Structures are given as structure tokens and as C-alpha cells.
Short mmCIF file of C-alpha atoms and ligand atoms in Angstrom, two decimals:
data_model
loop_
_atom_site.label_atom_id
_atom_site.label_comp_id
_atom_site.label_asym_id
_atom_site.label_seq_id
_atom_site.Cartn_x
_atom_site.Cartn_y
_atom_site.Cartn_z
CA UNK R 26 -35.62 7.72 -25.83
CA UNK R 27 -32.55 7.06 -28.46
CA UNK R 28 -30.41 7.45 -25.88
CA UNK R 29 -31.73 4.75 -23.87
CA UNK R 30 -32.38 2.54 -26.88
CA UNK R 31 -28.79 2.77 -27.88
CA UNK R 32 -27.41 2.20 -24.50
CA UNK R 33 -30.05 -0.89 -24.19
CA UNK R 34 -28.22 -2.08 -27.57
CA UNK R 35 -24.90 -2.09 -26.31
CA UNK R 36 -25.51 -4.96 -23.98
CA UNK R 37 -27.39 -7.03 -26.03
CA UNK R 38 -25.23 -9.63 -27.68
CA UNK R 39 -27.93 -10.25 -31.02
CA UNK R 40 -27.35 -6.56 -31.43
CA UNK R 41 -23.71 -6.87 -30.86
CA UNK R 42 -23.10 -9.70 -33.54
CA UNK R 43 -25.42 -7.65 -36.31
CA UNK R 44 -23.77 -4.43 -35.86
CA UNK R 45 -20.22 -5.73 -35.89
CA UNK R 46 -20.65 -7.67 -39.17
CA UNK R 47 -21.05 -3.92 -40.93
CA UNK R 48 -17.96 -3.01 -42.38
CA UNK R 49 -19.89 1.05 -42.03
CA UNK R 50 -20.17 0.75 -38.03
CA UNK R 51 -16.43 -0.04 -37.84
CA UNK R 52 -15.68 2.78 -40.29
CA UNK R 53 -18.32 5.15 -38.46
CA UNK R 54 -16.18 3.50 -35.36
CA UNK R 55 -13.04 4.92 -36.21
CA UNK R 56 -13.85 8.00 -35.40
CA UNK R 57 -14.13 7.00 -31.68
CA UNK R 58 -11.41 4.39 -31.58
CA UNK R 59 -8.19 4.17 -32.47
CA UNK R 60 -7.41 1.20 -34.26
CA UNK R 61 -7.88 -2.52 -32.97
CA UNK R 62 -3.99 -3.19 -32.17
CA UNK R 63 -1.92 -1.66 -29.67
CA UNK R 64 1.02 -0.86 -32.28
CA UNK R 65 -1.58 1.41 -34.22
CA UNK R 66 -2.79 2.80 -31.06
CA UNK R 67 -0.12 4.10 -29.89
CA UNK R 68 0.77 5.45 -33.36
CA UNK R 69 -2.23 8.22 -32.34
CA UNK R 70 -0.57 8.88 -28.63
CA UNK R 71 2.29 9.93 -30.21
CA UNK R 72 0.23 12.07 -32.62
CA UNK R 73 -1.79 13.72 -29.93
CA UNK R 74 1.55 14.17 -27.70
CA UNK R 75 2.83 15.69 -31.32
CA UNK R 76 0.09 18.59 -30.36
CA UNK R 77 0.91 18.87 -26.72
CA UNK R 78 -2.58 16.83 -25.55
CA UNK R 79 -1.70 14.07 -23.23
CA UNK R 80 -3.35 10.90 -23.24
CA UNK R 81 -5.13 8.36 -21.07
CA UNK R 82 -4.79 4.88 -22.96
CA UNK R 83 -7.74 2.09 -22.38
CA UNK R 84 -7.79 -1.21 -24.19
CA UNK R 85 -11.56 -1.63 -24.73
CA UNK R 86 -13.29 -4.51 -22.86
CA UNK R 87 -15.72 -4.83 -19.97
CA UNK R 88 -17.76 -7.37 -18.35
CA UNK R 89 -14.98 -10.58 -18.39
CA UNK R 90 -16.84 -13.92 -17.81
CA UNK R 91 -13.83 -15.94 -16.88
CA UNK R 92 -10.76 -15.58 -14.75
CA UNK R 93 -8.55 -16.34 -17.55
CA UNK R 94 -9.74 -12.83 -19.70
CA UNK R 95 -9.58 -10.93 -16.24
CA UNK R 96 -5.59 -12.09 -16.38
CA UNK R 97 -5.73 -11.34 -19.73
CA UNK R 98 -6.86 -8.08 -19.53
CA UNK R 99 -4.50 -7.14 -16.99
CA UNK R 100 -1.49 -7.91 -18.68
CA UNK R 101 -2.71 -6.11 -21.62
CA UNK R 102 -2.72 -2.84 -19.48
CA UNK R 103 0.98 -4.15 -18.39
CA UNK R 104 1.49 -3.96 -21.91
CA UNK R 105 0.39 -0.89 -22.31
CA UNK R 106 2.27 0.99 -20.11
CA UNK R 107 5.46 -0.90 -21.38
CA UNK R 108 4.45 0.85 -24.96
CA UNK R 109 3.80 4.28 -23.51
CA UNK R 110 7.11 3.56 -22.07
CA UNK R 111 8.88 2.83 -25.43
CA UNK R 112 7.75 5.97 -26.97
CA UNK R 113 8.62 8.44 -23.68
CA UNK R 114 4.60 9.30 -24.38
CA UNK R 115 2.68 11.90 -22.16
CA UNK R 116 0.17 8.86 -21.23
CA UNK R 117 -1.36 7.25 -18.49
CA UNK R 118 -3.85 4.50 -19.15
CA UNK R 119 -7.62 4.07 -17.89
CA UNK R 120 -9.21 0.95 -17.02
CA UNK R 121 -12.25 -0.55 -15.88
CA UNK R 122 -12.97 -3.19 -12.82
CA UNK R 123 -15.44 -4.94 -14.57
CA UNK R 124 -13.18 -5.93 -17.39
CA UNK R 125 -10.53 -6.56 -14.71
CA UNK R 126 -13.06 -9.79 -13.14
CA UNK R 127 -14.98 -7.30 -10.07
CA UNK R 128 -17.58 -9.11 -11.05
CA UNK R 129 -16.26 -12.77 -10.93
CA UNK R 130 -14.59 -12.15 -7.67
CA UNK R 131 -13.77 -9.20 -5.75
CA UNK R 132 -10.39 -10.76 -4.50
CA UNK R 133 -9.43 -11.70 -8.16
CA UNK R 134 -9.74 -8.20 -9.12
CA UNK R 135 -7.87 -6.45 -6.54
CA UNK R 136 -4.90 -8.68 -7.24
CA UNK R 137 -4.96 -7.81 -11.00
CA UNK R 138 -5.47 -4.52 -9.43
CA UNK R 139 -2.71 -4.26 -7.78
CA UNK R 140 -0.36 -5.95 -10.80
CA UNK R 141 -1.35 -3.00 -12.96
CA UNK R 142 -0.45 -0.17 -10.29
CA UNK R 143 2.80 -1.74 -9.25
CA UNK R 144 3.77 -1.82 -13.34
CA UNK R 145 2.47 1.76 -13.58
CA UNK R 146 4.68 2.85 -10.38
CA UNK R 147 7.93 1.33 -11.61
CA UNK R 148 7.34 3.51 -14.89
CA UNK R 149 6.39 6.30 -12.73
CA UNK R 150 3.05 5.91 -14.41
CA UNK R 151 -0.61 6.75 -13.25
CA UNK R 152 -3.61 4.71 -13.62
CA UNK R 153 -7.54 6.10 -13.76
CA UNK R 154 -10.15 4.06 -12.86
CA UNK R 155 -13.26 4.46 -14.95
CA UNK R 156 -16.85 4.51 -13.25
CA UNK R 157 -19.72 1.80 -14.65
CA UNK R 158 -22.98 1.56 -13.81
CA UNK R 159 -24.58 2.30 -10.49
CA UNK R 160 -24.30 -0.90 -9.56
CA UNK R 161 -20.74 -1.36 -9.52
CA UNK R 162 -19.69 2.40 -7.41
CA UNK R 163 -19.71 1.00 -3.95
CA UNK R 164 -16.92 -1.85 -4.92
CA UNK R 165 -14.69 0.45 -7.43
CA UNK R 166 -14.66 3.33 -4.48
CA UNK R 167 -13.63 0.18 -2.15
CA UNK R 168 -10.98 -1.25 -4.43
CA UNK R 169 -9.38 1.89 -4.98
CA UNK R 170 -9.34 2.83 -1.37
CA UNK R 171 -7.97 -0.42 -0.51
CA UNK R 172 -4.96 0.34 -3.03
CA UNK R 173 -4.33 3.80 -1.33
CA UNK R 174 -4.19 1.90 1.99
CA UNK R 175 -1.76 -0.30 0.41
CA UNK R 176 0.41 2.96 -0.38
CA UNK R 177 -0.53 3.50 -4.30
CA UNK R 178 -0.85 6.96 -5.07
CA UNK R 179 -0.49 6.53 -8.33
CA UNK R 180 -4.51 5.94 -8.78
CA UNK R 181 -7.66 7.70 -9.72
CA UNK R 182 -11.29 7.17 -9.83
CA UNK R 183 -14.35 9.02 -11.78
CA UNK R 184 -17.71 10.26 -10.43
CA UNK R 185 -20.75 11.03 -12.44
CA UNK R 186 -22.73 13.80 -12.14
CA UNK R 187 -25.78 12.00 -12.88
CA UNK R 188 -25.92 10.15 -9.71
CA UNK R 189 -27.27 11.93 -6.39
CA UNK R 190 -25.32 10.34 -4.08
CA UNK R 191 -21.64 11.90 -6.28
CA UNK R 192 -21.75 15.10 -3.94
CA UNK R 193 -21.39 12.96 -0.48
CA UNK R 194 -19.15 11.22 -2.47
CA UNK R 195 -16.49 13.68 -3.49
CA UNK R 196 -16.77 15.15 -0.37
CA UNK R 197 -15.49 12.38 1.45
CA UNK R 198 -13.05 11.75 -1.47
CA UNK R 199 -12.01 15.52 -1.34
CA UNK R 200 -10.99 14.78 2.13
CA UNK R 201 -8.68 11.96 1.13
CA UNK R 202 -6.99 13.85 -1.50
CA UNK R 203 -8.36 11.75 -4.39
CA UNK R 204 -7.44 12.29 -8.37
CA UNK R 205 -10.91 12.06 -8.90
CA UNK R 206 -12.21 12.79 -12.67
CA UNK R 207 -16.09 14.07 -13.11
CA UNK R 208 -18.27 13.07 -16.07
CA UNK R 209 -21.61 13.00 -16.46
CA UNK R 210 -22.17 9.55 -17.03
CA UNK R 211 -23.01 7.17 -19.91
CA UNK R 212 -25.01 4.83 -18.06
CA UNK R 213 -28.37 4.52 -18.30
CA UNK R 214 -30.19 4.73 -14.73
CA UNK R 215 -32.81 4.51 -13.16
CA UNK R 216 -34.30 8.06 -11.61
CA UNK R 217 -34.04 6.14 -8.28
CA UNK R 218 -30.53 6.83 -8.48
CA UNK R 219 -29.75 9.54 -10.94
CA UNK R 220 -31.13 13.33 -12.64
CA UNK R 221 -33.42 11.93 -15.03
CA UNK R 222 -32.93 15.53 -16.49
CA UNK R 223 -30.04 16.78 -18.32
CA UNK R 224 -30.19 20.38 -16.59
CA UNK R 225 -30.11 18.76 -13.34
CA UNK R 226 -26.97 16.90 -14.07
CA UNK R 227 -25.34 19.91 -15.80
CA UNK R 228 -26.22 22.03 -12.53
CA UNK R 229 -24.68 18.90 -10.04
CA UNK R 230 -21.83 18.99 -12.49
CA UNK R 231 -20.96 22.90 -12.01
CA UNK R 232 -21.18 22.39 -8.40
CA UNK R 233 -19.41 19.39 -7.98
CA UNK R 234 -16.52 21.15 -10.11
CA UNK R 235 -16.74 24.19 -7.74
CA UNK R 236 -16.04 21.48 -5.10
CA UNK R 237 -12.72 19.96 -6.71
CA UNK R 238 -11.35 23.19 -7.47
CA UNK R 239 -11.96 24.08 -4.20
CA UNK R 240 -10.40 21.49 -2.62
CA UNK R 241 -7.16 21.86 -5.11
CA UNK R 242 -6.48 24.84 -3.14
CA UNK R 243 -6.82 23.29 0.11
CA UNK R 244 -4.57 20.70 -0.80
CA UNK R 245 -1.54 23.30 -2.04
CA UNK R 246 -2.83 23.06 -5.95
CA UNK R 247 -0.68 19.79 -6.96
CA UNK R 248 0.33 20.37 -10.96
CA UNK R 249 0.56 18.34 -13.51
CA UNK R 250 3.59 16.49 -13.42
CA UNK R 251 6.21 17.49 -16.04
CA UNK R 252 6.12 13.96 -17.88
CA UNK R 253 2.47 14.72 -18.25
CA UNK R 254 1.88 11.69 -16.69
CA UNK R 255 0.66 12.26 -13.04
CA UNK R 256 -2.65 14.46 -13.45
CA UNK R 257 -3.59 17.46 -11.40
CA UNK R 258 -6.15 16.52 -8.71
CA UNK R 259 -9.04 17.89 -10.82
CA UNK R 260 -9.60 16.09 -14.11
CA UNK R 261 -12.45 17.89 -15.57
CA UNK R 262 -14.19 15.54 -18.08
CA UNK R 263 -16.80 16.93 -20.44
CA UNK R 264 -17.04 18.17 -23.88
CA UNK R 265 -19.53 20.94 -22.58
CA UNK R 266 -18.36 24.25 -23.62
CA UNK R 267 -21.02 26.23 -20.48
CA UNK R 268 -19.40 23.50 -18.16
CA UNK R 269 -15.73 24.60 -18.87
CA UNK R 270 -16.54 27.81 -19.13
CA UNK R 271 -17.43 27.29 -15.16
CA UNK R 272 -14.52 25.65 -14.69
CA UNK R 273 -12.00 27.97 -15.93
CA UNK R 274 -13.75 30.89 -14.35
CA UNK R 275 -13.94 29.37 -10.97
CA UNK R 276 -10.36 27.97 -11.07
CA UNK R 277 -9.20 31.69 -11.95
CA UNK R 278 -11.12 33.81 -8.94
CA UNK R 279 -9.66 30.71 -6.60
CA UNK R 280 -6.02 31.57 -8.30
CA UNK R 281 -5.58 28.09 -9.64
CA UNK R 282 -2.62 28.06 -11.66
CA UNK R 283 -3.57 26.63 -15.06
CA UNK R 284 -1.60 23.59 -14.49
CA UNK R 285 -3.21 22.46 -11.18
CA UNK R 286 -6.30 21.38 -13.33
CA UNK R 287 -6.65 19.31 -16.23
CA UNK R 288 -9.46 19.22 -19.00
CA UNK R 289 -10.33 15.80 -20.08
CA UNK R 290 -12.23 14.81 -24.02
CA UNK R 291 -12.51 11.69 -26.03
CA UNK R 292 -10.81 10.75 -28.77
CA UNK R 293 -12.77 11.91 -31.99
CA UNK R 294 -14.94 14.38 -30.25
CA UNK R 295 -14.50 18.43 -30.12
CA UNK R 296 -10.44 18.37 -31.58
CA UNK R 297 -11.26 21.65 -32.07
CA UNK R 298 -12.21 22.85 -28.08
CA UNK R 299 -9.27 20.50 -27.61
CA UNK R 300 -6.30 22.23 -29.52
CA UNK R 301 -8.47 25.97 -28.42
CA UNK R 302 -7.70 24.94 -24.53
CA UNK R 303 -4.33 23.78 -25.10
CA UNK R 304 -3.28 27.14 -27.00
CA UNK R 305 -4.83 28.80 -24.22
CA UNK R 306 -2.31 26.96 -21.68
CA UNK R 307 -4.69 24.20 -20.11
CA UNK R 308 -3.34 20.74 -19.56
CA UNK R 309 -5.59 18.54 -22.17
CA UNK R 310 -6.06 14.76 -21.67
CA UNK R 311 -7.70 12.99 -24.51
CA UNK R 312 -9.42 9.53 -23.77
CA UNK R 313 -8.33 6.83 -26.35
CA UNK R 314 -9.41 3.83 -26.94
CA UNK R 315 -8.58 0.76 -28.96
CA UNK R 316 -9.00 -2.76 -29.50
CA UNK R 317 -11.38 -5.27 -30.70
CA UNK R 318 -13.94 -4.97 -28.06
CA UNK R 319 -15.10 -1.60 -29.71
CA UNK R 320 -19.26 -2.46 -29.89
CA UNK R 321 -20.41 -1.42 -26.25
CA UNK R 322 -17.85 1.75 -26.14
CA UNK R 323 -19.29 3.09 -29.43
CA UNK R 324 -22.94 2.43 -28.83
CA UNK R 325 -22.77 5.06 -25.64
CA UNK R 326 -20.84 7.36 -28.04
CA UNK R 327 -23.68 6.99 -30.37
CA UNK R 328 -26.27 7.54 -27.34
CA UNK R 329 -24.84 10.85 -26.39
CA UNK R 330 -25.56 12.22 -29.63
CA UNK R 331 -28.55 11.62 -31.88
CA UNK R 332 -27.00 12.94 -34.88
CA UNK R 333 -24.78 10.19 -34.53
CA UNK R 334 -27.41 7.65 -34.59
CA UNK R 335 -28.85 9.54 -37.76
CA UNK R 336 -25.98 9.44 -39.92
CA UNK R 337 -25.36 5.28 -38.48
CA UNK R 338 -29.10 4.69 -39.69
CA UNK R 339 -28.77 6.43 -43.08
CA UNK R 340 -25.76 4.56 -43.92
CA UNK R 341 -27.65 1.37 -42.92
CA UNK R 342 -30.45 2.59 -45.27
CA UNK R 343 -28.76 2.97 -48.53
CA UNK R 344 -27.02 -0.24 -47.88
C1 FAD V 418 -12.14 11.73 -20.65
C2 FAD V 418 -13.50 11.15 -20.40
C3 FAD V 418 -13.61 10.05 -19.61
C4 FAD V 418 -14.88 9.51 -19.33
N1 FAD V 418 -14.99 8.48 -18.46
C5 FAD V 418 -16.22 8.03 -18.10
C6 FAD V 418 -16.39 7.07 -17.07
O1 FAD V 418 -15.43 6.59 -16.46
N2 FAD V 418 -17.66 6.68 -16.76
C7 FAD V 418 -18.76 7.20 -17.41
O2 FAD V 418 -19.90 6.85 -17.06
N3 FAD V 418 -18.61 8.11 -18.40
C8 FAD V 418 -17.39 8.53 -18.76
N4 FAD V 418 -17.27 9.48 -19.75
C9 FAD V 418 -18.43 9.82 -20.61
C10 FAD V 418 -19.26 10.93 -20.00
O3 FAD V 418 -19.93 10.45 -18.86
C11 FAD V 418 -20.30 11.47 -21.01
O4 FAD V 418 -21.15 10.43 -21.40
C12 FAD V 418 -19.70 12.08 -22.27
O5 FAD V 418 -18.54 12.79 -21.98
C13 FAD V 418 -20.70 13.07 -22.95
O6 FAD V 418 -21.06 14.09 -22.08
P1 FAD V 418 -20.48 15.60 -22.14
O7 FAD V 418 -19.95 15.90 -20.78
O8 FAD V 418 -19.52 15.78 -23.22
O9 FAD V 418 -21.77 16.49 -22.27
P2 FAD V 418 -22.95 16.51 -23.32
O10 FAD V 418 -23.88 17.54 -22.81
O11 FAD V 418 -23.48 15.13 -23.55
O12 FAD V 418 -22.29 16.99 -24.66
C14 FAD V 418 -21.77 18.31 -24.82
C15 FAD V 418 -21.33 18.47 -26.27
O13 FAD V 418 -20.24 17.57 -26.55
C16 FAD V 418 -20.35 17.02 -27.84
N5 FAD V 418 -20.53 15.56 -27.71
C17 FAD V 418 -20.74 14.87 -26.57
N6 FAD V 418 -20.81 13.55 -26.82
C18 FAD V 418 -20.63 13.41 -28.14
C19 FAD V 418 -20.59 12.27 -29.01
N7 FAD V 418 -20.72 11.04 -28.55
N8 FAD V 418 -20.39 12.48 -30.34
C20 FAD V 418 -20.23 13.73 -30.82
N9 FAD V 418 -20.25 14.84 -30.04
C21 FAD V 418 -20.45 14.69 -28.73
C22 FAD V 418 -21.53 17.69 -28.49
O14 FAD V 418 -21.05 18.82 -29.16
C23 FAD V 418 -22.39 18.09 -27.30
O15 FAD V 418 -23.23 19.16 -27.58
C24 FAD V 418 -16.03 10.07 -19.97
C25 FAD V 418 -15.89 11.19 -20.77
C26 FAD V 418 -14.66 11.76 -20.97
C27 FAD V 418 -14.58 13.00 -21.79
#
């Protein structure tokens, strides 16, 4: 019910202007997001790398109207890989197609697309894909399929747990060899196309993780490169302590090196499992964040977690 309230919120522009007007919600914000510029951004990669947790970098943003912010958008990813660059960080960057104009036009966005990979592959850089909604898999699994035809291997994409048709589709994307990350998801849909219950998606998600471990085998267990920048095939994306648990004992009765998976959080949540798995030896990636385009990113933080909400509310309340 909150959760599907606060993911409602975060596309509702009335909600959006209210919200960011409180000087709490960007403070409660913080937590999630790393600053607004890129210069103190990338002041918290270098922290993180500090602690041996690599990063995936994402200027926030999703849903461009016009061509112009598409561009826009894309050469702010440029310009982030030129900053992970500067620093020699342990980063790749994440980005999504709807900010990058898949929704203006198809053509548009495989062209900014392909900008951002052939920046990433002169850095010898790696760039993740994030999964939307439902609506939007069909095209991102396209669009990054036509970039591996065009010979970029220096791209993954994400699959969600929640959605019934994610098993066919790692299957087929096991097959190709994909970098593929699993979530849950932070959508909210409809039961037509995904577990309306959370045991059902945490029972897809063990399985589906079975899968990519699996298939690291089959495909000679590539590692994580030594600039922490090229990920292991499996990216294992959850804060879930019973899902990890799976993983690691899965990946260690297939004799999976340590380094031919990769455990993936976001910034702000469970530092503590974080620094636990690195001491243990696991690659970490941490998700961060930044920029001005914070509302709809921490809304779905906030839906994943009602105490969040609680503590958001009560700060509203004695204001
Ligand atoms: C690296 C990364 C990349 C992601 N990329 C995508 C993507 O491309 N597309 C997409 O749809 N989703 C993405 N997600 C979000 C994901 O789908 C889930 O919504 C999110 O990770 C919460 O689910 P969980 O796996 O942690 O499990 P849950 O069962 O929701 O949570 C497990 C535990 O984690 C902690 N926790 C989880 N969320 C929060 C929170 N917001 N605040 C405080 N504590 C929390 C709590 O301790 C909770 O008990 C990504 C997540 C990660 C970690």
C-alpha cells in the first residue's frame, strides 16, 4: 500500500514541486544521493574506492521530453567518465534509456547510445544499463543487443526478479554471454506482469542467481578486471542478507572464485553488509547517484522501506 503510494508520488509532478521545496527531504535525501554536482560526487567515489568498494556512477534523470536534454544527458555521462578518469577511480557509470530520449525516438537514443560506449571504451570503461518499468524491457534488451552487434562489449543490462518473463530472459541472455545485473525491481506493476508477492520474487530471485552463477562457469568464470572497472558476468544486486547468503553458497559448491562475481548495494543503504563482504574478499559495487534530478530516485528508496516513509512524515509533522 505505501509502497505503491510512494512510487505513485514519484511521477506526479504536484508531488514533485511540494516535496522538493523541503529543505528536510533533501537532507533526508542525502543519505541516498551524493551531492547535486559532479565535483562533490566524485569526492564520495574516491571515498568508497578509499575502502576498496567500487562504484557504478549515475547522474540522476529519467523521462527527457526533448531531444536537446537527451544530448544533454549524454554528454553528462561523457563527463562522467572523463572524471572517473581524472581520479584513476574503480568506477563505471550506470545509465538509463529513458533519460537518454528511448522514449522520444528510438534512433535518437541509440546514437547517444552509442556516444557514451565509444567514450567508455577509449577509457577502457564499462557502462550498465539500468532496467525501468515493464514497459520499456523489450526496447532496452533491443538497444543493448544492437550495441553488442555493433562490437561493444563494454555493456550491461539489469533484470528484475519481479517480472515473470526475467527467467526466459536471462536464459537467452546467458547464452549471449551478457553482464547482466539482477534486482528485484522498484517499479510498481501490475500482477499481469510481475509477483505481486514479495516471497515469490525472493524465490525467482534465488533461482535466477543459481542461473548466472551457473552460466559464469560455463563461460570460463570471467573476473573482475584489475582496474575494477569491467564487472564479473554476475552482478548480484540486493541488499538481502537470505539472498546473498544463496549466492555465496551456490557460487562456492560451483567453485566460483570470489572474483568471478560481484555484489552490488546503493549508496546509503547496508555500509555495514558492504564493508562485511569486502573484508570477506567479494568484489563490492556501490550504486551512486547524484545530481539535481534527485525526487523520483528517492521516492522508490522511500517505497522500499516504510520506516523510511515514517521518519519523512514525522519530520513533516513537527514542521
Ligand atoms: C546496485 C543496484 C542497482 C539497481 N538497479 C536497478 C534497476 O536498474 N532497476 C530497478 O528496477 N531496480 C534497481 N535496483 C533497485 C532494486 O530493484 C530494489 O528496489 C532495491 O534494491 C531494494 O530491494 P532489495 O533487493 O535490497 O531487497 P528488499 O527485500 O527490499 O530489502 C532487503 C533489506 O535491505 C534494506 N533496504 C532495502 N531497501 C532499502 C531502503 N530503501 N532504505 C533502507 N534500507 C533498505 C533493508 O534492510 C531490507 O530489509 C537496484 C538496486 C541495486 C542495489
Amino acid at each position: 500500500m505505501l509502497r505503491s503510494l510512494f512510487i505513485s508520488l514519484s511521477k506526479s509532478e504536484w508531488a514533485k514541486d511540494q516535496i522538493m521545496r523541503w529543505d528536510f527531504a533533501w537532507n533526508m535525501a542525502t543519505r541516498f544521493v551524493a551531492g547535486e554536482t559532479l565535483e562533490s560526487a566524485i569526492e564520495v567515489v574516491r571515498t568508497l574506492n578509499e575502502k576498496g568498494i567500487n562504484v557504478t556512477f549515475d547522474h540522476l534523470g529519467e523521462f527527457t521530453a526533448t531531444p536537446e536534454e537527451a544530448r544533454k544527458a549524454a554528454e553528462d555521462a561523457i563527463a562522467m567518465l572523463d572524471a572517473i578518469e581524472e581520479i584513476d577511480g574503480r568506477a563505471g557509470i550506470s545509465i538509463k534509456l529513458s533519460q537518454m530520449g528511448l522514449l522520444i525516438d528510438k534512433s535518437l537514443c541509440a546514437e547517444h547510445l552509442r556516444m557514451i560506449l565509444q567514450s567508455a571504451k577509449t577509457h577502457g570503461n564499462f557502462v550498465r544499463i539500468d532496467m525501468e518499468d515493464a514497459t520499456t524491457v523489450d526496447d532496452t534488451l533491443a538497444l543493448y543487443r544492437q550495441m553488442r552487434s555493433e562490437g561493444f562489449e563494454n555493456v550491461g543490462v539489469v533484470l528484475q526478479s519481479y517480472l515473470y518473463r526475467t527467467e526466459a530472459d536471462m536464459e537467452v541472455l546467458l547464452r549471449e554471454a551478457a553482464r547482466v545485473r539482477l534486482c528485484k525491481g522498484a517499479y510498481k506493476e501490475s500482477p499481469d506482469v510481475a509477483y505481486p508477492k514479495k516471497a515469490d520474487v525472493d524465490v525467482n530471485y534465488d533461482r535466477l542467481v543459481d542461473m548466472m552463477l551457473e552460466a559464469a562457469t560455463r563461460h570460463g568464470a570471467p573476473r573482475l578486471s584489475p582496474d575494477g572497472r569491467i564487472p564479473p558476468l554476475p552482478a548480484i544486486a540486493t541488499h538481502d542478507e537470505l539472498r546473498i547468503a544463496n549466492a555465496k553458497r551456490v557460487a562456492e559448491k560451483l567453485g566460483l572464485p570470489k572474483d568471478a562475481l560481484e555484489f552490488q548495494m546503493l549508496y546509503g543503504i547496508r555500509r555495514d553488509l558492504q564493508e562485511q563482504l569486502v573484508a570477506e574478499g567479494y568484489p563490492v559495487r556501490v550504486y551512486v547517484p547524484y545530481g539535481t534530478q534527485w525526487y523520483p530516485y528517492f521516492m522508490r528508496r522511500l517505497a522500499e522501506r516504510p520506516a523510511n516513509v515514517w521518519f519523512l512524515l514525522s519530520n513533516l509533522l513537527r514542521e
